[in-house]
CSV table of C-alpha atoms (C1' of nucleotides) in Angstrom, one decimal:
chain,number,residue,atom,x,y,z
R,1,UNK,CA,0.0,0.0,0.0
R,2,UNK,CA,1.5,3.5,-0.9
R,3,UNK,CA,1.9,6.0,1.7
R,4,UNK,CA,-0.5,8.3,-0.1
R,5,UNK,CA,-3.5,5.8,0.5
R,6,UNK,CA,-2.5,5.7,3.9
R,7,UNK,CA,-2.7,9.5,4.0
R,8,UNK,CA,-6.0,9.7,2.7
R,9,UNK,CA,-7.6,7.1,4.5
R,10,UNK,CA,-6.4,8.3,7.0
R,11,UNK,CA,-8.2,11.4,6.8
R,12,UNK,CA,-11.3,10.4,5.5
R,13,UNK,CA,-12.1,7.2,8.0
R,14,UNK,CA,-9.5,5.8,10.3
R,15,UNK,CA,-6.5,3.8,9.9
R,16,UNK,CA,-7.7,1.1,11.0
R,17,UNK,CA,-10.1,1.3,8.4
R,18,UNK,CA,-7.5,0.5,6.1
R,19,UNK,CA,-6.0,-2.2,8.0
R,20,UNK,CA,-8.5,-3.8,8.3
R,21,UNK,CA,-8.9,-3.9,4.2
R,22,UNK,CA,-5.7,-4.7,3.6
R,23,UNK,CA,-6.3,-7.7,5.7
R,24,UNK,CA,-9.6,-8.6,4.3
R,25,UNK,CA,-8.2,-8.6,1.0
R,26,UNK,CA,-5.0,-10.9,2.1
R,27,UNK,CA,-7.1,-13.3,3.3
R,28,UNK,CA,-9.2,-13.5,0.5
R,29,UNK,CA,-5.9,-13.8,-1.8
R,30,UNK,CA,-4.8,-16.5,0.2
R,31,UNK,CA,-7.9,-18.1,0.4
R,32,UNK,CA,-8.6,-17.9,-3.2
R,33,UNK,CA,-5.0,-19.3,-3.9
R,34,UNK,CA,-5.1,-22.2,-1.6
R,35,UNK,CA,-8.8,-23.0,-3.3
R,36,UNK,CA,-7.2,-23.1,-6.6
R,37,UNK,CA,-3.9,-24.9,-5.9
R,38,UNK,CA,-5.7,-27.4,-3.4
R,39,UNK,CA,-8.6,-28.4,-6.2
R,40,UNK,CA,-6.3,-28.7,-9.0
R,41,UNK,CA,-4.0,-31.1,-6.9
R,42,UNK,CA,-6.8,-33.4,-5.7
R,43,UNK,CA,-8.0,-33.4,-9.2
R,44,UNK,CA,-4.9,-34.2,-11.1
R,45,UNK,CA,-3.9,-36.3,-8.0
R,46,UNK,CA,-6.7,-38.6,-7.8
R,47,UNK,CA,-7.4,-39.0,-11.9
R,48,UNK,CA,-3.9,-40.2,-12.5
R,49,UNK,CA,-2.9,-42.0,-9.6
R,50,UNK,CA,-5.9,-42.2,-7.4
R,51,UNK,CA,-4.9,-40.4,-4.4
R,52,UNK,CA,-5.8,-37.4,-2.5
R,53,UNK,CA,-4.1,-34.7,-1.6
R,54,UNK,CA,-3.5,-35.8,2.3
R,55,UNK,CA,-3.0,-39.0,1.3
R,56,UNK,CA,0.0,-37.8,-1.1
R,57,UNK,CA,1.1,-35.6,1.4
R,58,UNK,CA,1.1,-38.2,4.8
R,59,UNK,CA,3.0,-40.3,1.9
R,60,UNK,CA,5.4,-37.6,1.3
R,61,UNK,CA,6.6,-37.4,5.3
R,62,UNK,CA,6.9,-41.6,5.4
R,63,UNK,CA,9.4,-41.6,2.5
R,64,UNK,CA,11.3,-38.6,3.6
R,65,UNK,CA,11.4,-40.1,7.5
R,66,UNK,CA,14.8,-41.8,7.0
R,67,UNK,CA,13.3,-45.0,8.9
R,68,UNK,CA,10.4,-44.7,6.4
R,69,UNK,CA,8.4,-44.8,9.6
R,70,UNK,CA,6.6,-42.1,12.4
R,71,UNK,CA,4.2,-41.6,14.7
R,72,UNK,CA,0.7,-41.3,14.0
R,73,UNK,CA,-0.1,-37.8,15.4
R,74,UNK,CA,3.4,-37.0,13.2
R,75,UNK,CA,1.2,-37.0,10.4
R,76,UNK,CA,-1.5,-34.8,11.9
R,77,UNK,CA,0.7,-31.8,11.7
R,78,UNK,CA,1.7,-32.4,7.9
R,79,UNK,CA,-1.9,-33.1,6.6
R,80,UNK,CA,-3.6,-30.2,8.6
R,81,UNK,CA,-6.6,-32.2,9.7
R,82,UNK,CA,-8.0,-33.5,12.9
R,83,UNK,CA,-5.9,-36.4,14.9
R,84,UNK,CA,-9.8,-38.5,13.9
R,85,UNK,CA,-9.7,-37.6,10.4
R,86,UNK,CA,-5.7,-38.6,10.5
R,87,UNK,CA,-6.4,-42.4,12.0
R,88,UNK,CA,-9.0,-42.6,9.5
R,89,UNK,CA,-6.6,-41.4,6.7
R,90,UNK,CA,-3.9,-43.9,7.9
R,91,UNK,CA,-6.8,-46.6,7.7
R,92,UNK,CA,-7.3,-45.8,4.3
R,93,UNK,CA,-3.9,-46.1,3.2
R,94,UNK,CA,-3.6,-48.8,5.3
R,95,UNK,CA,-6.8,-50.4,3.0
R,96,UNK,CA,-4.8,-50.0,0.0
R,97,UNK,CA,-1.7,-51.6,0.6
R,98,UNK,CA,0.5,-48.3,0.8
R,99,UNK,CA,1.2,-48.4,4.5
R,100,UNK,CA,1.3,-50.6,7.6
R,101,UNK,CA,0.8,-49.9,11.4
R,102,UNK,CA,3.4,-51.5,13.8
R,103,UNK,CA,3.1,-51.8,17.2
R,104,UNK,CA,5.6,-49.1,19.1
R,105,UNK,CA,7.1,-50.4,22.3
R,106,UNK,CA,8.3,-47.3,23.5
R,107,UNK,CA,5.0,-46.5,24.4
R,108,UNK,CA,2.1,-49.4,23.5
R,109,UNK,CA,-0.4,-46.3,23.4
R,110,UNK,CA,0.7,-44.8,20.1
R,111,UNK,CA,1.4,-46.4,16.8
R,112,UNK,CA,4.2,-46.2,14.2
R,113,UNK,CA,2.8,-45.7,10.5
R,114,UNK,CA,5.7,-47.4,7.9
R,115,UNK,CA,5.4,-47.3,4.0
R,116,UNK,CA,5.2,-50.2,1.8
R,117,UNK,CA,7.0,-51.0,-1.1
R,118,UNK,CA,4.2,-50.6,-2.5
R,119,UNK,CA,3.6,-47.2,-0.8
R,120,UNK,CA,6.4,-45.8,-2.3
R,121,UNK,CA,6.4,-46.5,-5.8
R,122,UNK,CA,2.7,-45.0,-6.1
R,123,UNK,CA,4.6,-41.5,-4.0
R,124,UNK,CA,7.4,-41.6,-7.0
R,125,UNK,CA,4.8,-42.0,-9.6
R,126,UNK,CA,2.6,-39.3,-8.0
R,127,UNK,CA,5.6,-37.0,-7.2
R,128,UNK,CA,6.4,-35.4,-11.0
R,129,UNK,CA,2.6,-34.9,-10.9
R,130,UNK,CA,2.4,-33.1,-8.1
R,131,UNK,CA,5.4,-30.9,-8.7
R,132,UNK,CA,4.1,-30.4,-12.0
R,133,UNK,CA,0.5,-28.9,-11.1
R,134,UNK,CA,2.4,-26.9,-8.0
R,135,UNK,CA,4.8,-25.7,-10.7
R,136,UNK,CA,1.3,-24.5,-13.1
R,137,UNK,CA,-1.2,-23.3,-10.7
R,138,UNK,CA,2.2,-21.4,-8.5
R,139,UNK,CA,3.7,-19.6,-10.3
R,140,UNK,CA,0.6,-18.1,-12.7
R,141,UNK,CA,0.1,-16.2,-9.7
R,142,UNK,CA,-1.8,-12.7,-9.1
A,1,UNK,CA,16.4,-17.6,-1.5
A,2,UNK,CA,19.9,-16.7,-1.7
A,3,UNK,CA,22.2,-16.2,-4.5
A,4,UNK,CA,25.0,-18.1,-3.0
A,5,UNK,CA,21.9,-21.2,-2.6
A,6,UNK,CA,21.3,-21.0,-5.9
A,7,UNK,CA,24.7,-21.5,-6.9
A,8,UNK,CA,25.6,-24.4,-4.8
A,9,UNK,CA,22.4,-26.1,-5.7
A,10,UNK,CA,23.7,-25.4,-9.5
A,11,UNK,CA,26.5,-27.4,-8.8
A,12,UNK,CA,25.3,-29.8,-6.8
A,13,UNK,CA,21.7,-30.1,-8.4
A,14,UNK,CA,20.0,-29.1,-11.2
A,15,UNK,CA,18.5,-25.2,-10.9
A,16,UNK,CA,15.1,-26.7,-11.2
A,17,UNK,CA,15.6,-29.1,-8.4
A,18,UNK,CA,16.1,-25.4,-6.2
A,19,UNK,CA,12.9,-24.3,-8.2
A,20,UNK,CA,11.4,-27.2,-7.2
A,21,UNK,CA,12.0,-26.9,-3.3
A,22,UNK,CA,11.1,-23.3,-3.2
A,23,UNK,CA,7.8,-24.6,-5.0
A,24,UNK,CA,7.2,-27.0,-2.3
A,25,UNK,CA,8.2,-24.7,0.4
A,26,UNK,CA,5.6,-21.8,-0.4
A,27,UNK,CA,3.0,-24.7,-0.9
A,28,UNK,CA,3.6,-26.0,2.3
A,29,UNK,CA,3.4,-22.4,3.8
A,30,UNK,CA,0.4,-21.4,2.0
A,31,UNK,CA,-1.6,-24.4,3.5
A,32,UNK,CA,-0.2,-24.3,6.9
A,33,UNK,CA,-1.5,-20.3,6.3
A,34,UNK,CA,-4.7,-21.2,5.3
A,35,UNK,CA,-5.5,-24.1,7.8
A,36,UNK,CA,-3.9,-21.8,10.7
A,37,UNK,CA,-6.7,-19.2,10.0
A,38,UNK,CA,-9.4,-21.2,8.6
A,39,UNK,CA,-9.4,-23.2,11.5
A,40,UNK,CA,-9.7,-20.4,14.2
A,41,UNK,CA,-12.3,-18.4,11.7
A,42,UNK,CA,-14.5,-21.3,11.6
A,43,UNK,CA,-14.2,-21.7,15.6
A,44,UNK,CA,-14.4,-18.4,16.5
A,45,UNK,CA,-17.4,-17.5,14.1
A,46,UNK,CA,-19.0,-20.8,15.6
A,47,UNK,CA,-18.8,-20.5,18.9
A,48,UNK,CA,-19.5,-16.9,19.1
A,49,UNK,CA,-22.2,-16.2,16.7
A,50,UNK,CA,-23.3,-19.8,15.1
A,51,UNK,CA,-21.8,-19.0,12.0
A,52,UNK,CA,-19.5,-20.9,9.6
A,53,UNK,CA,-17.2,-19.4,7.6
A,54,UNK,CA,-18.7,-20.3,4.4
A,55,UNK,CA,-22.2,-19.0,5.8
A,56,UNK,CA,-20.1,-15.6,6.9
A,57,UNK,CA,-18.5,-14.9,3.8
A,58,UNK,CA,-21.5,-15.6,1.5
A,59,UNK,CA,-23.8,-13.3,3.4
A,60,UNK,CA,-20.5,-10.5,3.4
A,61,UNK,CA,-20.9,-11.0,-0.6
A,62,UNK,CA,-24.9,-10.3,-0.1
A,63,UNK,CA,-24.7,-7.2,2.2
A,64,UNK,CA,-22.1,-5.9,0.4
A,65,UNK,CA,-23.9,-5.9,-2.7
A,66,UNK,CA,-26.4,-2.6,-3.4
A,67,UNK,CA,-29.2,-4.5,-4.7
A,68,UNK,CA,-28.8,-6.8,-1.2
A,69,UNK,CA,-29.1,-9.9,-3.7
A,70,UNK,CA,-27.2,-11.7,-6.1
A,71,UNK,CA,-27.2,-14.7,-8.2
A,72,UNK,CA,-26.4,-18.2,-6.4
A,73,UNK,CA,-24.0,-18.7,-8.7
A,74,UNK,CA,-21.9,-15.7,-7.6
A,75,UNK,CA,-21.9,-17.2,-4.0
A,76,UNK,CA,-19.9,-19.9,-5.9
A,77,UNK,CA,-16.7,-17.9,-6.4
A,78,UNK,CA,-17.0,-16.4,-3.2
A,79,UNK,CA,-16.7,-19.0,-1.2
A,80,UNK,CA,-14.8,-21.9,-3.3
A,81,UNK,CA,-17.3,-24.4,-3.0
A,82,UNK,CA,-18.7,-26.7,-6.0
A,83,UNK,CA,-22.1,-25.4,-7.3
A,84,UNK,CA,-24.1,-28.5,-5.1
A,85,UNK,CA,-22.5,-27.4,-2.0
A,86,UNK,CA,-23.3,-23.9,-2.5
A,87,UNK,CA,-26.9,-24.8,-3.2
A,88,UNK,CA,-26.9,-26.4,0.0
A,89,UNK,CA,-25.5,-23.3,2.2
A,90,UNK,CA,-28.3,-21.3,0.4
A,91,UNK,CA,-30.6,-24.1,1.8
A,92,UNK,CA,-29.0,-24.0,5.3
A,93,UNK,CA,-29.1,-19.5,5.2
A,94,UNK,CA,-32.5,-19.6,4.6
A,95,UNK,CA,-33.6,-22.4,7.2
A,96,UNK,CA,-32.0,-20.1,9.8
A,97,UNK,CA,-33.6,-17.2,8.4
A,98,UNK,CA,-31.0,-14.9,6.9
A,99,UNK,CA,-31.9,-15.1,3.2
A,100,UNK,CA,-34.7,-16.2,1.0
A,101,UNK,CA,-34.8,-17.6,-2.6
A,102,UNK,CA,-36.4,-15.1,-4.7
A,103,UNK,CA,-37.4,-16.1,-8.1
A,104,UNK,CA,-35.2,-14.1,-11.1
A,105,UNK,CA,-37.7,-12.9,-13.8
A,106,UNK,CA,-35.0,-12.4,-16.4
A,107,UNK,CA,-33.9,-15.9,-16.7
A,108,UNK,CA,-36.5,-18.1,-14.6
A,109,UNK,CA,-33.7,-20.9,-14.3
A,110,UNK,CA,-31.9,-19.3,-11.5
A,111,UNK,CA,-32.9,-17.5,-8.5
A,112,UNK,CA,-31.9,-14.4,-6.4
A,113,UNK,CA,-30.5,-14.8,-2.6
A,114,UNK,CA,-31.7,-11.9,-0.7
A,115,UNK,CA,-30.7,-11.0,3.0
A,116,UNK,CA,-32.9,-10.7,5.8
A,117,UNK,CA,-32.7,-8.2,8.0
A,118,UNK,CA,-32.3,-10.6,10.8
A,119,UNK,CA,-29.4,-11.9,8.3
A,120,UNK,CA,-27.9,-8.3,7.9
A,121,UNK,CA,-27.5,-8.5,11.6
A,122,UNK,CA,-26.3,-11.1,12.3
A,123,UNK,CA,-23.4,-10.5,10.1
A,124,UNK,CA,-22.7,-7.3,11.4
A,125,UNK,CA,-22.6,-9.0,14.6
A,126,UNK,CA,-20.0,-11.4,13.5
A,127,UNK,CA,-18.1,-8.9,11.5
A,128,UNK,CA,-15.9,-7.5,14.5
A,129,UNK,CA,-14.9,-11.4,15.5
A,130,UNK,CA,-14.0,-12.2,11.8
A,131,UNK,CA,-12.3,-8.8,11.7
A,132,UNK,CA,-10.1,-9.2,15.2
A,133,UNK,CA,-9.6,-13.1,14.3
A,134,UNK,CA,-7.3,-12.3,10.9
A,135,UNK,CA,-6.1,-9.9,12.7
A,136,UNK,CA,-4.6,-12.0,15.4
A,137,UNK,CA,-3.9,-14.9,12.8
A,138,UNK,CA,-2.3,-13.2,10.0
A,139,UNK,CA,-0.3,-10.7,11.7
A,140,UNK,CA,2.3,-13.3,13.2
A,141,UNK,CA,3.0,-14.5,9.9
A,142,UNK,CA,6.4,-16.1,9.1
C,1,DG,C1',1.3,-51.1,45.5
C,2,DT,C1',-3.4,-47.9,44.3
C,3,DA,C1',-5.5,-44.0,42.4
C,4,DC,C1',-5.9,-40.7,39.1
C,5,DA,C1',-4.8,-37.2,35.5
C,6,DG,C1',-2.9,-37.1,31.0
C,7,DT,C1',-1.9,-39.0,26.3
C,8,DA,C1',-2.4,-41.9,21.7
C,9,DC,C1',-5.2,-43.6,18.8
C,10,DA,C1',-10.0,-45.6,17.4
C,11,DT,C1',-14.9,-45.0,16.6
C,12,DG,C1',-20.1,-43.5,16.6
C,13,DC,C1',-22.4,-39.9,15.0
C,14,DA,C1',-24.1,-35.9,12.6
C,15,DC,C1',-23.1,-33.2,8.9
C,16,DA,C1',-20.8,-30.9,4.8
C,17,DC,C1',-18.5,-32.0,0.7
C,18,DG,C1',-18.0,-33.3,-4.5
C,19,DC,C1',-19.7,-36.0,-8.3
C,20,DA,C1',-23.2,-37.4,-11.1
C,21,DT,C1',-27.6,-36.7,-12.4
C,22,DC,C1',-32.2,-34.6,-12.7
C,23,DT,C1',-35.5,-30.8,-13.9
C,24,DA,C1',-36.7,-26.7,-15.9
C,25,DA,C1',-35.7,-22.8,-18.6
C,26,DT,C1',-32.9,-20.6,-22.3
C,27,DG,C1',-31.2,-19.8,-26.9
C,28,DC,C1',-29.8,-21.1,-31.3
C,29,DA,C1',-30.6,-23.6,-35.7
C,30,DA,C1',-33.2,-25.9,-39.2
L,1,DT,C1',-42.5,-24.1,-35.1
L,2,DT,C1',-39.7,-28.1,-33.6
L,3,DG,C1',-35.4,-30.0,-32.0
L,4,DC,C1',-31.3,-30.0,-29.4
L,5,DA,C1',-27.3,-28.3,-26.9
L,6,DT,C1',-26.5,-25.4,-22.9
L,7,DT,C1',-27.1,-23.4,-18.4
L,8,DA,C1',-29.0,-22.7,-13.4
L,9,DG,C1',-29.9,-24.7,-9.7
L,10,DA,C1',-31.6,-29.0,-6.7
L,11,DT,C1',-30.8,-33.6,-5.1
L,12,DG,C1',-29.4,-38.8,-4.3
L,13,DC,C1',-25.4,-41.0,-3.0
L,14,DG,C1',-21.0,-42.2,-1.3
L,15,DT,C1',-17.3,-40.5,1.3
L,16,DG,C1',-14.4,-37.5,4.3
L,17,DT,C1',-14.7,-34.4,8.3
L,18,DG,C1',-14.7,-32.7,13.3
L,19,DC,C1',-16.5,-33.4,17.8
L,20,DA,C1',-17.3,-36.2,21.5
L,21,DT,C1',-16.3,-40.2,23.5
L,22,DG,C1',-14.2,-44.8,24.3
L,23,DT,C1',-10.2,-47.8,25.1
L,24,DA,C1',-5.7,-48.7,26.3
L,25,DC,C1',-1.5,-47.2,28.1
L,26,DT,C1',1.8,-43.9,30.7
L,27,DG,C1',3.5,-41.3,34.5
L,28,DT,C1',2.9,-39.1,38.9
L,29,DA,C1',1.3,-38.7,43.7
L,30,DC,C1',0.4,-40.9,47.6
DNA sequence: GTACAGTACATGCACACGCATCTAATGCAA
DNA sequence: TTGCATTAGATGCGTGTGCATGTACTGTAC
C-alpha cells in the first residue's frame, strides 16, 4: 500500500479502516490461492494416480522419515486435519496396501505408520505430478 | 532464497531441483496459512455467533452488494465451494432465516439470494470477531 | 502397591462435501 | 414451429470431516 492511501484514509475514515482492508483482501488472496492450488492437486492427484491430496502428502513425510516410519499424530501436523480424520486417513492407506501400522514399544499407546513397497512407488509415480501442477497453478500467480 | 543457494544447488543439483523446493516450500506455507486461520475463523465465528465461515462470507458477498441480492452462482466464487454445496449453504441461510430464494424474472432458471434483516444483523454481529480473528492470525505471519 | 490425571489412537455420529444426475428454462438452428 | 445443446440450480449417493467419547497405556502422587 502506498503511503499516499494511507494519508487519505487516514483522513477520511481511520487507519484502521485501512488495516483492516488490507487484511480482508489478504485473506481473500490467500484463500482464493489455496482453493485453486488445493482443487487442482486433488484433481490431477486422484485422476492419475488415485490419491488425495492428504493422502499424497502423509505419503510424502513416510518416504522422507529416513526410517520410512513415524508416529501417527506426526502425520496430523503435515496433513492439517484433525488427529480422527488422521487415524482414519492412515486406515485408508492402510486399505490399500501403501502403508502398515506397527506396534511401538516405546509407548504401547501410540502407533508407528511405515510405508510399503508398494507405498512408495505409487509417492514416486505421483511426485512429477504433483510438482508439476504446483509448478502450473504457483507460479501463474496474481 | 539466496544467490549463494542457488549457486551451490547449480553445482550440486540441477537449478530446477532449487525451483522445485522453493515450490514445495511456499506450498507448504500457503496451506499451513490457510489451515492456521481457517481453522480459528471457523471456531471463533462458531462458537460466538453460530456462524461458519462459508455461511459468513457468503452473506459479506450479499450485504455488500447494493441491490442486497445476487445470483447463487456468484456465491460460488466467493466462497470456493462446488455449485451443489453452494446450493446447500443457500438451503441452510434460509432455514436459519438470513436469506430467502427469490425467483429471477429475467432468466427463470436461476434464483436471487436476498438477505434478511435478521441476516444483515447477524453478520454485522459477527463482523468485528471475523475482523479481530485475521487480525490476530495473520499478523504473526512467518 | 493404588488412584488418578494425561496422552495416543480408534470410533459412533451428525453433517458438509463433490460428483453425477435430474429438472426446468434458455437460446440457437433448421 | 420443432429440435437440441446449454445453463442454473436441486438432489441422491458415497465419502471425508470434526466433535465427543471410548479404550488402552503412561506417568505421577500418595
Amino acid at each position: 500500500m502506498s503511503l499516499h492511501k494511507i494519508h487519505v484514509h487516514a483522513i477520511l475514515g481511520r487507519v484502521s479502516d485501512v488495516a483492516e482492508e488490507d487484511l480482508l483482501q489478504e485473506w481473500r488472496e490467500l484463500s482464493a490461492r489455496h482453493a485453486a492450488v488445493f482443487g487442482r492437486l486433488e484433481c490431477r492427484l486422484q485422476e492419475r494416480h488415485g490419491l488425495g491430496v492428504t493422502e499424497f502428502e502423509a505419503l510424502e513425510r513416510l518416504v522422507n522419515c529416513v526410517v520410512g516410519k513415524c508416529r501417527a499424530a506426526d502425520l496430523t501436523d503435515v496433513v492439517h486435519l484433525s488427529q480422527s480424520a488422521t487415524s482414519r486417513l492412515v486406515a485408508r492407506l492402510e486399505r490399500e496396501g501403501l502403508v502398515q501400522r506397527a506396534l511401538c514399544e516405546s509407548d504401547r499407546r501410540g502407533i508407528f505408520v511405515v510405508v510399503t513397497d508398494e507405498g512408495r512407488r505409487r509417492y514416486e509415480e505421483a511426485k512429477p505430478t504433483h510438482r508439476a501442477t504446483l509448478e502450473e497453478t504457483l507460479t501463474v500467480k496474481a
